[in-house]
PDB file of C-alpha atoms in Angstrom:
ATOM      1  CA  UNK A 208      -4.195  17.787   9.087  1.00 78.00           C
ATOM      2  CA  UNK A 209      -2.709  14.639   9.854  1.00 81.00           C
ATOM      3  CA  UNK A 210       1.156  14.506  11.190  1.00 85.00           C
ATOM      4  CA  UNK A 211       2.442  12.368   8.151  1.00 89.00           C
ATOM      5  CA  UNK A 212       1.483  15.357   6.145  1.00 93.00           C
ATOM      6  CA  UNK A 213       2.518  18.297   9.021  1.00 92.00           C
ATOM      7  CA  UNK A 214       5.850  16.604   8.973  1.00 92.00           C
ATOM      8  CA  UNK A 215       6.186  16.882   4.874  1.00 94.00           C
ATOM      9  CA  UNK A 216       5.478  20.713   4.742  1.00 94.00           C
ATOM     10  CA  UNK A 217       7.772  21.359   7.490  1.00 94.00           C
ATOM     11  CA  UNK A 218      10.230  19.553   6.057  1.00 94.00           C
ATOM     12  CA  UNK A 219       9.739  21.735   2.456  1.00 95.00           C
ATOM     13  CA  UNK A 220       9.570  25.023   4.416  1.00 95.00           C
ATOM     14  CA  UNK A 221      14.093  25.018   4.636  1.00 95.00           C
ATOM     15  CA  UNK A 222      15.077  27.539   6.556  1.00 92.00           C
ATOM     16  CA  UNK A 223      17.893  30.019   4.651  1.00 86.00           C
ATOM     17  CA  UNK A 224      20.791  30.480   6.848  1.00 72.00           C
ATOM     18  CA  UNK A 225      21.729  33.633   5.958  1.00 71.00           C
ATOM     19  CA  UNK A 226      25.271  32.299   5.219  1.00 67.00           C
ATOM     20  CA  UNK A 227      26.771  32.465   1.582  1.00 68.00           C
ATOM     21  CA  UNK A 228      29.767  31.838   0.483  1.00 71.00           C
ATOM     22  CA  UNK A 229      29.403  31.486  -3.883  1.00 82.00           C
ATOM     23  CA  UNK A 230      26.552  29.307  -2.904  1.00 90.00           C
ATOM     24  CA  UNK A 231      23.279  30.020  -1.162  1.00 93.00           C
ATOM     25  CA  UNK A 232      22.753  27.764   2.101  1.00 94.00           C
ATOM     26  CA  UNK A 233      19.636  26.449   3.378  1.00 95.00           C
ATOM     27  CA  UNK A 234      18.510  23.840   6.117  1.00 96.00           C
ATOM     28  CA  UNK A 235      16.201  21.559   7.005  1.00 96.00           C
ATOM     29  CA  UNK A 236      14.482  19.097   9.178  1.00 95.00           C
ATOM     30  CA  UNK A 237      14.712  15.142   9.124  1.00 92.00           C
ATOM     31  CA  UNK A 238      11.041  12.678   8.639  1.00 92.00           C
ATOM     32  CA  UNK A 239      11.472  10.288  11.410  1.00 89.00           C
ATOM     33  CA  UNK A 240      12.110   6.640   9.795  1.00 88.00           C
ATOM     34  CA  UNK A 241      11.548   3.567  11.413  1.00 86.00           C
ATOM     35  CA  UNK A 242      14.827   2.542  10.412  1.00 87.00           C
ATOM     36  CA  UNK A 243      16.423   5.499  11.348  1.00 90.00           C
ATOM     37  CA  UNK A 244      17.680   6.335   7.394  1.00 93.00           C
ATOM     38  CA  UNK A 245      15.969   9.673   5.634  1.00 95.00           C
ATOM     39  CA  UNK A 246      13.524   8.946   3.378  1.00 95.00           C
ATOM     40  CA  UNK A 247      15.053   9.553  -0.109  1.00 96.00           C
ATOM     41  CA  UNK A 248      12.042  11.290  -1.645  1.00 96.00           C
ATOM     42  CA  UNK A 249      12.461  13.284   1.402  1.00 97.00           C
ATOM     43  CA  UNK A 250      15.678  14.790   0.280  1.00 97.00           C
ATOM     44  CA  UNK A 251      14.748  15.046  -3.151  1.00 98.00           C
ATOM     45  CA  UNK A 252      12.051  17.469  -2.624  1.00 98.00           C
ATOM     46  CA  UNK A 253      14.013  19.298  -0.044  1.00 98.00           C
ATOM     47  CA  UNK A 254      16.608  19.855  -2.671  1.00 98.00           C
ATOM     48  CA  UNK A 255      14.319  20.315  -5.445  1.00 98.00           C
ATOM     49  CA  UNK A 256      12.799  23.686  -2.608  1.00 98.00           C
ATOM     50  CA  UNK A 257      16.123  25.069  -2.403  1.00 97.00           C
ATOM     51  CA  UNK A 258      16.805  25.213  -5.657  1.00 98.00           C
ATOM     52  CA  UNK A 259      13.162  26.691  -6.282  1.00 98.00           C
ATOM     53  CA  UNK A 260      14.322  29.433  -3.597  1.00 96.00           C
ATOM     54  CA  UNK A 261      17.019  30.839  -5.560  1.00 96.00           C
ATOM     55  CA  UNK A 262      15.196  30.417  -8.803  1.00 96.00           C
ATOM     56  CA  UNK A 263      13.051  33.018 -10.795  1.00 94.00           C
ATOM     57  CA  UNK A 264       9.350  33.141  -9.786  1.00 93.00           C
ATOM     58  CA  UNK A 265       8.177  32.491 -13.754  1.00 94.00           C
ATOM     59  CA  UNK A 266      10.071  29.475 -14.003  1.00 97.00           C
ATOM     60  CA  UNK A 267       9.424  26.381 -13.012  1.00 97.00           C
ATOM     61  CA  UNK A 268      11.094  22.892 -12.675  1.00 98.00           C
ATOM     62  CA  UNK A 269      10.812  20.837 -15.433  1.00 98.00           C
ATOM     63  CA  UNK A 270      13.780  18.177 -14.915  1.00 98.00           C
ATOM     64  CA  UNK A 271      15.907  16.833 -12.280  1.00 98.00           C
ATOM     65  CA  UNK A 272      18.928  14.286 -12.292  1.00 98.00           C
ATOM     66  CA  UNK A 273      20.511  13.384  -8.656  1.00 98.00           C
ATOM     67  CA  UNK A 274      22.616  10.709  -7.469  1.00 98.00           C
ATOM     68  CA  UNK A 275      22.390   9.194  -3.545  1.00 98.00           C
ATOM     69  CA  UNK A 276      25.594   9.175  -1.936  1.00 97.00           C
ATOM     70  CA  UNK A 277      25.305   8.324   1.556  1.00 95.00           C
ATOM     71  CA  UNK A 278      22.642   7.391   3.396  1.00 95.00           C
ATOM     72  CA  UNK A 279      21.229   9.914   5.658  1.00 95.00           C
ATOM     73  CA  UNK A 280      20.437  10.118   9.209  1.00 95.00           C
ATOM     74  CA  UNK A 281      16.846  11.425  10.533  1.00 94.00           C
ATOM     75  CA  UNK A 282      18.409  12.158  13.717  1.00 94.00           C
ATOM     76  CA  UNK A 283      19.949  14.896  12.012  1.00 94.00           C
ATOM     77  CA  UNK A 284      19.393  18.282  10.014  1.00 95.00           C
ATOM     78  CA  UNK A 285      19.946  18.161   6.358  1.00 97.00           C
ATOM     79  CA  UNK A 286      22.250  21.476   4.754  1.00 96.00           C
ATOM     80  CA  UNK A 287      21.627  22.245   1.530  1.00 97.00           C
ATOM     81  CA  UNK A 288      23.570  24.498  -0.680  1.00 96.00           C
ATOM     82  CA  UNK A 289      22.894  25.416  -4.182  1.00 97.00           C
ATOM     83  CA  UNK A 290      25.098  26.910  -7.290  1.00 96.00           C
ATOM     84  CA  UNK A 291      23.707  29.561  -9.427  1.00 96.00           C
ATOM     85  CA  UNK A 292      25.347  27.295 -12.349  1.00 96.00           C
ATOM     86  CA  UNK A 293      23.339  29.135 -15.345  1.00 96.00           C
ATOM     87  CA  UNK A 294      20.635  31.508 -16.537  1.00 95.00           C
ATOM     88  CA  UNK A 295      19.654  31.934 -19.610  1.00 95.00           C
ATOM     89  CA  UNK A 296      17.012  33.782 -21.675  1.00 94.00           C
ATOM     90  CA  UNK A 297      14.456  30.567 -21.282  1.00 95.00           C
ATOM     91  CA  UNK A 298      16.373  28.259 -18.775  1.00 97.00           C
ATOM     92  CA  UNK A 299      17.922  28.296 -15.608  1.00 98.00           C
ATOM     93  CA  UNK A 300      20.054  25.625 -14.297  1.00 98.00           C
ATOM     94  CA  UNK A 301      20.828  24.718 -10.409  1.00 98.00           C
ATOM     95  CA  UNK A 302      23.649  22.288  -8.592  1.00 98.00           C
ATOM     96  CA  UNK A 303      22.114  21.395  -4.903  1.00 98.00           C
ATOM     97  CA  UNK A 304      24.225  19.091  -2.596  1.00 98.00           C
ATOM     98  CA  UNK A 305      22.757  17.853   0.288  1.00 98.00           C
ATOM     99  CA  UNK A 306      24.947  17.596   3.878  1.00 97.00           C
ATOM    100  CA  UNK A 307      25.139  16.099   7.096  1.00 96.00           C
ATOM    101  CA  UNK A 308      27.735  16.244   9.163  1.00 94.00           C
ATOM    102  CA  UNK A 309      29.818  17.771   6.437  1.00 93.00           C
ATOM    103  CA  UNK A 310      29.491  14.712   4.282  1.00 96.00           C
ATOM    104  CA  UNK A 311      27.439  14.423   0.893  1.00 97.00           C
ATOM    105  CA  UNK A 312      24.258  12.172   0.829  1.00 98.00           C
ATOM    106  CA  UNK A 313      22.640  13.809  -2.289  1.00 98.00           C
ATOM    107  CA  UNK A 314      23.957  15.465  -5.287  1.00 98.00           C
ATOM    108  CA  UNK A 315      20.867  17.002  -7.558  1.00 98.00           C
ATOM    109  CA  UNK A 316      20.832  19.160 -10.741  1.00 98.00           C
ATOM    110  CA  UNK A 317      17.862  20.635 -11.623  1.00 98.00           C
ATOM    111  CA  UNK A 318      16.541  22.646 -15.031  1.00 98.00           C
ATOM    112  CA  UNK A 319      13.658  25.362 -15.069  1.00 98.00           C
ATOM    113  CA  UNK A 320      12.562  26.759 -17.744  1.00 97.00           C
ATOM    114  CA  UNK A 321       9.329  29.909 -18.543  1.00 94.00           C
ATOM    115  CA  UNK A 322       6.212  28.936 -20.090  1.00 89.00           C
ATOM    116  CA  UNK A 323       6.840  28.421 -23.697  1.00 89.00           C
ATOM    117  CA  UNK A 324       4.568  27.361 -26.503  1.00 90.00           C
ATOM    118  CA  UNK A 325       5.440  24.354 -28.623  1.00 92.00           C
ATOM    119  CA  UNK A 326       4.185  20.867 -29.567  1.00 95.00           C
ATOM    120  CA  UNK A 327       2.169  18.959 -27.515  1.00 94.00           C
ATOM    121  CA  UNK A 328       1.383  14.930 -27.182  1.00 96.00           C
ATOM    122  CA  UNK A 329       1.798  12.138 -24.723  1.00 96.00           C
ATOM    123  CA  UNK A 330       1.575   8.658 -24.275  1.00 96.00           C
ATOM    124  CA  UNK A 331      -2.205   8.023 -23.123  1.00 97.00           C
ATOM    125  CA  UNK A 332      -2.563   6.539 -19.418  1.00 97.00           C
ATOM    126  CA  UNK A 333      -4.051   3.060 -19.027  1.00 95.00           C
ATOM    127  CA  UNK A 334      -7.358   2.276 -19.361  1.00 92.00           C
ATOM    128  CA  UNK A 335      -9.907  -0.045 -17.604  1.00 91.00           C
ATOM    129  CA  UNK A 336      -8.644   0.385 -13.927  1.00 96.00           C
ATOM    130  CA  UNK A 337     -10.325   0.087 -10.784  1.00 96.00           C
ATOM    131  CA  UNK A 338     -11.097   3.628  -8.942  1.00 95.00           C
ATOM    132  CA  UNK A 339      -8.768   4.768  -6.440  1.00 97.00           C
ATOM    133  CA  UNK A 340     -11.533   4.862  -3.602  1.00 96.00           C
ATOM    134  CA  UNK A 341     -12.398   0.678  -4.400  1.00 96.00           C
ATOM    135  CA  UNK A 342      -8.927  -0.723  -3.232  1.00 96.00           C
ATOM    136  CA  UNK A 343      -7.584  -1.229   0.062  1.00 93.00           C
ATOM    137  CA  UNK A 344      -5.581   1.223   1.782  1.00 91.00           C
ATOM    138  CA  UNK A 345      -2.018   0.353   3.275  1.00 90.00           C
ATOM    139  CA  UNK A 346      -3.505   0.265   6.779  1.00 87.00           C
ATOM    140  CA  UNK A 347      -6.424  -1.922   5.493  1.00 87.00           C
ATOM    141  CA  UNK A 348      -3.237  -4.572   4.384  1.00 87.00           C
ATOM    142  CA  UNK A 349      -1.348  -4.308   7.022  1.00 87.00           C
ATOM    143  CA  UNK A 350      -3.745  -3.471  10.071  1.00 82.00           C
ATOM    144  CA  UNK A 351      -2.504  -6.781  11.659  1.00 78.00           C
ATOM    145  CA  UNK A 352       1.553  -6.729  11.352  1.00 83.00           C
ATOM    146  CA  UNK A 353       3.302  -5.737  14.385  1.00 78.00           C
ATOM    147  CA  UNK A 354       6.555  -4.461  12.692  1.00 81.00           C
ATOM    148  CA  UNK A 355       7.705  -1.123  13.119  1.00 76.00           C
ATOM    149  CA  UNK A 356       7.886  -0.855   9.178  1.00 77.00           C
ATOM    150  CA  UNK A 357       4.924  -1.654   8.702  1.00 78.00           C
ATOM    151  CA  UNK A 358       3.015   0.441  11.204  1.00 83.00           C
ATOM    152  CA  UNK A 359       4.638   3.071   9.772  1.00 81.00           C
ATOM    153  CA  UNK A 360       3.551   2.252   6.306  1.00 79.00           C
ATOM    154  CA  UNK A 361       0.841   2.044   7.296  1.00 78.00           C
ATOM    155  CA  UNK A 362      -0.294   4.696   9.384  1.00 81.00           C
ATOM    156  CA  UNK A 363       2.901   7.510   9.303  1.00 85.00           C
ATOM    157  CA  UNK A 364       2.762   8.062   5.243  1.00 91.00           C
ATOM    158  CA  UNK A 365       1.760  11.683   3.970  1.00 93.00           C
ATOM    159  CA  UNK A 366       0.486   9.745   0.966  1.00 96.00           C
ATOM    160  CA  UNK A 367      -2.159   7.344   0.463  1.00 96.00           C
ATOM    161  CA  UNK A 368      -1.165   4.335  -1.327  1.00 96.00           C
ATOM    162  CA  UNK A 369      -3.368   2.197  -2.961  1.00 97.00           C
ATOM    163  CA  UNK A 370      -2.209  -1.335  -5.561  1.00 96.00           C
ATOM    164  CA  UNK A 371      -4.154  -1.686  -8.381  1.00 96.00           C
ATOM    165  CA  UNK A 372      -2.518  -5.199  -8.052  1.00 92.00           C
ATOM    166  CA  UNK A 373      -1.756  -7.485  -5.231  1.00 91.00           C
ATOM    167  CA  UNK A 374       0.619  -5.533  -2.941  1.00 92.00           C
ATOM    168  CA  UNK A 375       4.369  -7.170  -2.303  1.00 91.00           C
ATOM    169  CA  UNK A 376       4.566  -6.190   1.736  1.00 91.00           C
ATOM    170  CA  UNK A 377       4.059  -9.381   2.230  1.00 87.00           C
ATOM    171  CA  UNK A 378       4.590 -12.783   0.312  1.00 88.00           C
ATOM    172  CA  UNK A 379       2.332 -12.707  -2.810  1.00 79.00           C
ATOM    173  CA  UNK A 380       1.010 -15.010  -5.488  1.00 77.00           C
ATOM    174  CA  UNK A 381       0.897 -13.221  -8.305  1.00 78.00           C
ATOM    175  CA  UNK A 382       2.018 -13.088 -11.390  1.00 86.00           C
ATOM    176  CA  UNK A 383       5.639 -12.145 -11.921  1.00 93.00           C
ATOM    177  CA  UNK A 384       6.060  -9.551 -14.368  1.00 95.00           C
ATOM    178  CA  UNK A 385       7.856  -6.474 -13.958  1.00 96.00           C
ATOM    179  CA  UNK A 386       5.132  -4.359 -14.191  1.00 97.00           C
ATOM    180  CA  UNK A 387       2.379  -2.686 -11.440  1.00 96.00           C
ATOM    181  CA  UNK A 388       0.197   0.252 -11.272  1.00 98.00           C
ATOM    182  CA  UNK A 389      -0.630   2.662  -8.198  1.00 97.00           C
ATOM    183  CA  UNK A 390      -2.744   5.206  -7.138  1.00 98.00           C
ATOM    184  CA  UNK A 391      -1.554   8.391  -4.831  1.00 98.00           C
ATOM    185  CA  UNK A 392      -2.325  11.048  -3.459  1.00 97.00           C
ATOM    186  CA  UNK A 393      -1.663  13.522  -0.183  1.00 97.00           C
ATOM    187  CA  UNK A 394      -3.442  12.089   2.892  1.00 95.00           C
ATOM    188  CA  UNK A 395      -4.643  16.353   3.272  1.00 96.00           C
ATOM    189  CA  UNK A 396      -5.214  18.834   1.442  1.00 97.00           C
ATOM    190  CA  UNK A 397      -2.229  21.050   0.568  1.00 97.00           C
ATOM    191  CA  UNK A 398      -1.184  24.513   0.316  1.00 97.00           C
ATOM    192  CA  UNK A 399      -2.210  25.992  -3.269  1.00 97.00           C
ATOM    193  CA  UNK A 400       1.748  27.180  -3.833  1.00 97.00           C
ATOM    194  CA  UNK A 401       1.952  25.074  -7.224  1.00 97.00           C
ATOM    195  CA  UNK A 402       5.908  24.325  -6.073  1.00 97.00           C
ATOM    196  CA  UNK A 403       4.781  22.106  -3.055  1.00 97.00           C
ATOM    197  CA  UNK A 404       2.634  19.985  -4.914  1.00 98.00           C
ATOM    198  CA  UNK A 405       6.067  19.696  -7.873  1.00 98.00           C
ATOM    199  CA  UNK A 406       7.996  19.119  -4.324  1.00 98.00           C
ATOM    200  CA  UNK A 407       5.412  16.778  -2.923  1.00 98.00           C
ATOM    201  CA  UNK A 408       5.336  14.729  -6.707  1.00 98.00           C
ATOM    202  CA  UNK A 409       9.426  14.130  -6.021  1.00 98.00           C
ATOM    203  CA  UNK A 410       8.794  13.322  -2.862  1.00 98.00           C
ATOM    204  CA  UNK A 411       6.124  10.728  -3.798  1.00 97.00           C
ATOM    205  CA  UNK A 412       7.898   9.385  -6.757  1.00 98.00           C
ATOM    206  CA  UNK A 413       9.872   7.577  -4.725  1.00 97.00           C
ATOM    207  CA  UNK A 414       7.525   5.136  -3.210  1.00 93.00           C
ATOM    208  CA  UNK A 415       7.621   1.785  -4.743  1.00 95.00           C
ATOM    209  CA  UNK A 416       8.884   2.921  -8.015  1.00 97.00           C
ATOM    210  CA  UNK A 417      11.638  -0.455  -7.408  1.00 98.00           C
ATOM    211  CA  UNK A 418       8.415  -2.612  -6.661  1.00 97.00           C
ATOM    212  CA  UNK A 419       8.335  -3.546 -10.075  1.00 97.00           C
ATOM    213  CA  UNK A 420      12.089  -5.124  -9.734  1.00 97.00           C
ATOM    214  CA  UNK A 421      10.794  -7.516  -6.702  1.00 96.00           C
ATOM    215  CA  UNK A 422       7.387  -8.274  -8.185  1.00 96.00           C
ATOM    216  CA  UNK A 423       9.317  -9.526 -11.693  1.00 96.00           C
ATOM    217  CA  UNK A 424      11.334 -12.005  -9.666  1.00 94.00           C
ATOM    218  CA  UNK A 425       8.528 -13.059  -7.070  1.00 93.00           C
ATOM    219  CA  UNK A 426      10.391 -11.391  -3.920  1.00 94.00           C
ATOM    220  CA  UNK A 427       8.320  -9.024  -1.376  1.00 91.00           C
ATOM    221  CA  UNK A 428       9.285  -6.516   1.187  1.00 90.00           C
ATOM    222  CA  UNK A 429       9.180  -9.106   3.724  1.00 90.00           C
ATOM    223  CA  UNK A 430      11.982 -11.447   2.275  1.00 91.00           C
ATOM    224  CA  UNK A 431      14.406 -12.375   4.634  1.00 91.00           C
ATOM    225  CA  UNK A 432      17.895 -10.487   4.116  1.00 92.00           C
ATOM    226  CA  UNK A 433      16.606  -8.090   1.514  1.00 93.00           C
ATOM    227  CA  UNK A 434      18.565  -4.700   1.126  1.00 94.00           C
ATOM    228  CA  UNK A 435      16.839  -2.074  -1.153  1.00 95.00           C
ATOM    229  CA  UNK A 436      18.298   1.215  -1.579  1.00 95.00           C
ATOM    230  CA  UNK A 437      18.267   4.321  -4.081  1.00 96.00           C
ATOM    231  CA  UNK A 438      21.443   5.055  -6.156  1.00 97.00           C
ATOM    232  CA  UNK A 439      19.895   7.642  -8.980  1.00 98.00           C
ATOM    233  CA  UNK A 440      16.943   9.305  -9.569  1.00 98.00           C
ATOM    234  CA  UNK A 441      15.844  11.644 -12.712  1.00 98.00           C
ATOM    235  CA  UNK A 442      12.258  13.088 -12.645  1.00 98.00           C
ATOM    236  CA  UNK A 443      10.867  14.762 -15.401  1.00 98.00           C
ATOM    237  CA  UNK A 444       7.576  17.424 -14.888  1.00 98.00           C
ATOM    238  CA  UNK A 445       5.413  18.001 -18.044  1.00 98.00           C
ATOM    239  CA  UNK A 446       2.276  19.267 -16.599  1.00 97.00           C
ATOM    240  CA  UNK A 447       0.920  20.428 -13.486  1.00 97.00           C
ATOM    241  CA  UNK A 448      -1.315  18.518 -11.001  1.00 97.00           C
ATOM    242  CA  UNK A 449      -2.075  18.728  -7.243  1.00 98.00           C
ATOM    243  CA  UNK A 450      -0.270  16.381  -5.383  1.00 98.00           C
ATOM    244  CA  UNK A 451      -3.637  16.216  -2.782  1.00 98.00           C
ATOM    245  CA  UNK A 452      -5.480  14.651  -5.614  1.00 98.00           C
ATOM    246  CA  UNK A 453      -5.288  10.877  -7.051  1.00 98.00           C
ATOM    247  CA  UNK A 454      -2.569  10.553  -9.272  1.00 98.00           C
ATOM    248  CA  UNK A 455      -1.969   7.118 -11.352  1.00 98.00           C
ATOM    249  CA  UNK A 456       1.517   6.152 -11.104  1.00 98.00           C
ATOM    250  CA  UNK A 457       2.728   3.303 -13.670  1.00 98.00           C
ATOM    251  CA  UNK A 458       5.767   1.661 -13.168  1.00 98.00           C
ATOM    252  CA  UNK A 459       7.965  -1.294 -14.692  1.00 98.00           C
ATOM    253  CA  UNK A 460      11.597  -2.679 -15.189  1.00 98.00           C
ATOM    254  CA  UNK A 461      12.971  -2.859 -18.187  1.00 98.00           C
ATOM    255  CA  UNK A 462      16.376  -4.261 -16.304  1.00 98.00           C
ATOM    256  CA  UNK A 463      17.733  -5.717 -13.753  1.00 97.00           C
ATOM    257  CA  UNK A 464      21.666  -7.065 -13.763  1.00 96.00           C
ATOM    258  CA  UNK A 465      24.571  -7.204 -11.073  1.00 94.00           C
ATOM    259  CA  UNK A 466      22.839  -6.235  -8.020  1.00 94.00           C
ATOM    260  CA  UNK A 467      20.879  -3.414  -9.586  1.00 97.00           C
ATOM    261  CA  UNK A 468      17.056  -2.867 -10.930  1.00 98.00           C
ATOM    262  CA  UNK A 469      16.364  -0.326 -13.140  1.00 98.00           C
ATOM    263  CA  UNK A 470      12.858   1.065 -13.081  1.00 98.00           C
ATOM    264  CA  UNK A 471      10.907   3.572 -14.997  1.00 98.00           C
ATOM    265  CA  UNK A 472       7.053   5.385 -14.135  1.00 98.00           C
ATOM    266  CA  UNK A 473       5.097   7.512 -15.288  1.00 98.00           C
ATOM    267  CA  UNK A 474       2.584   9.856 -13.296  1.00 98.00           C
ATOM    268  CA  UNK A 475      -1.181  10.411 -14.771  1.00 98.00           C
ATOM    269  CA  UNK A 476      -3.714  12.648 -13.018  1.00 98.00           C
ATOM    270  CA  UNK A 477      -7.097  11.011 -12.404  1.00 96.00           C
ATOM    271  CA  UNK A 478      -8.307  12.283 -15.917  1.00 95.00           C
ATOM    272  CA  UNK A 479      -5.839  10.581 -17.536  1.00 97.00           C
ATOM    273  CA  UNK A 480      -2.994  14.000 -18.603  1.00 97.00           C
ATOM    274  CA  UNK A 481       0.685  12.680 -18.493  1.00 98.00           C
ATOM    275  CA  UNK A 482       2.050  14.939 -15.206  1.00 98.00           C
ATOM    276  CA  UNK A 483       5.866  13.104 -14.581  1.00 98.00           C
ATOM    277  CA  UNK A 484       8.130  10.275 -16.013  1.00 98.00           C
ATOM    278  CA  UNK A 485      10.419   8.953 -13.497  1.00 98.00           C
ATOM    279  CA  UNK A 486      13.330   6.653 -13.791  1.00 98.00           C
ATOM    280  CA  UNK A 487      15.309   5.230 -10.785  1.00 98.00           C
ATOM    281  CA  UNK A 488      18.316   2.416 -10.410  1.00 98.00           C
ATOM    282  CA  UNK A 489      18.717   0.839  -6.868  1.00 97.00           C
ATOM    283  CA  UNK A 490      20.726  -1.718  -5.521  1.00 97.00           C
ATOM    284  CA  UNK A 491      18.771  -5.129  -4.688  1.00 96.00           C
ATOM    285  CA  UNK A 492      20.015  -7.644  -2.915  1.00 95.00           C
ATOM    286  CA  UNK A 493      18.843 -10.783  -2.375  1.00 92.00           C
ATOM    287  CA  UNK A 494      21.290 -13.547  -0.111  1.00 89.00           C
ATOM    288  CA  UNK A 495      20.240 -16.857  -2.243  1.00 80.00           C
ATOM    289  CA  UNK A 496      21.249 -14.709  -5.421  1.00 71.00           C
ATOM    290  CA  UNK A 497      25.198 -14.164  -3.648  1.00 61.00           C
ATOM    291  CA  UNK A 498      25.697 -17.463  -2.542  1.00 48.00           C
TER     292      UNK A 498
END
């Protein structure tokens, strides 16, 4: 198993304190970074676990809502506590809030619900795309960059990334539209528990879901003075699908306005079912648009 992957399941597998106080308190380890900030899928799925921990085995996530507060440091442990806010005869509801150094960095609610029968329809995943397996990988692109980022990118990921488009690490060409289309999937295989693979989807929704708010206005990850960073992210599970197997991930932006992008995915499994929707707002920041 390669250590991009090692280093996600140990960072789902919290360890519970055995302190409580009207909350139950769990911790966990810190992904190195190359920038020396927690990954914020990262804390997502650590929060989503803890939740899952103090949640009834029959039901399972199938919304979350949290805001980033602080930026977090991988030099550190992350604490997470969670509220028992509700449970009901079909749902259960869960606060977590994420700590370091006694500070906030992530506030999350999360919603689980039992299996329950009821209609059934979703929007139908794209058709006429390349396979997964024909397009470069990250370290094919980016093989020859010297950068710390982008030797991590490239070779310290637990997911394989793959554009059905031109990429944005680097200056592109393309068309500008605020549109783009991924595949993912695990770099390993992964445990069968189907909560890591729900875990592992947060933790993967995360990557390049603000892409599409670059590629509309021609910018890349290489643009001098950029600053890209999370403030909200809601995730919605509909069906289950392994994590370890390629996933289609379609993303655009229906907005972008003072210093903000809004941008909205949805997750497909190879065979086309409707898995997650996703919506995120960061801040983007571009110098020649502050002058």
């Amino acid at each position: 198993m390669s250590d991009a992957v090692s280093g996600l399941l140990a960072a789902l597998d919290l360890s519970d304190t055995g302190a409580r106080t009207r909350e139950d308190i769990f911790t966990g380890p810190s992904e190195w970074m190359p920038n020396g900030r927690v990954f914020g899928g990262q804390v997502l799925a650590q929060s989503l676990m803890a939740a899952i921990r103090t949640t009834p085995d029959d039901r399972f996530v199938h919304s979350m809502h949290g805001y980033f507060l602080r930026p977090g440091d991988v030099e550190q442990p992350i604490t997470f506590s969670v509220d028992r806010i509700h449970d009901g005869r079909s749902f259960s509801t869960r606060r977590t809030q994420a700590y370091q150094a006694g500070e906030p960095i992530l506030s999350m609610i999360a919603s689980f619900q039992d299996e329950d029968p009821g209609f059934d329809h979703h929007l139908e995943m794209p058709s006429d795309l390349p396979d997964p397996e024909s397009l470069p990988t990250v370290a094919d692109l980016l093989k020859d960059i010297d950068h710390p980022l982008a030797r991590a990118w490239a070779n310290r990921r637990a997911f394989d990334i793959r554009h059905v488009d031109e990429p944005i690490y680097l200056p592109h060409h393309g068309e500008r539209r605020a549109h783009q289309v991924i595949w993912m999937r695990a770099q390993d295989r992964l445990p069968d528990d189907p909560n890591i693979h729900r875990a592992a989807l947060a933790y993967a929704s995360d990557y390049a879901i603000l892409e599409p708010v670059l590629r509309k206005h021609g910018v890349s990850w290489s643009h001098r003075g950029l600053k890209v960073a999370s403030l909200d992210h809601a995730m919605w599970w509909h069906r289950f699908v392994r994590a370890d197997e390629w996933l289609l991930y379609v993303q655009e932006s229906p907005n972008a306005i003072g210093g903000r992008g809004l941008a909205q995915g949805r997750i497909y499994s190879h065979d086309g079912v409707l898995a997650a929707s996703v919506a995120q707002e960061g801040m983007v920041r571009v110098p020649e648009f502050r002058e």
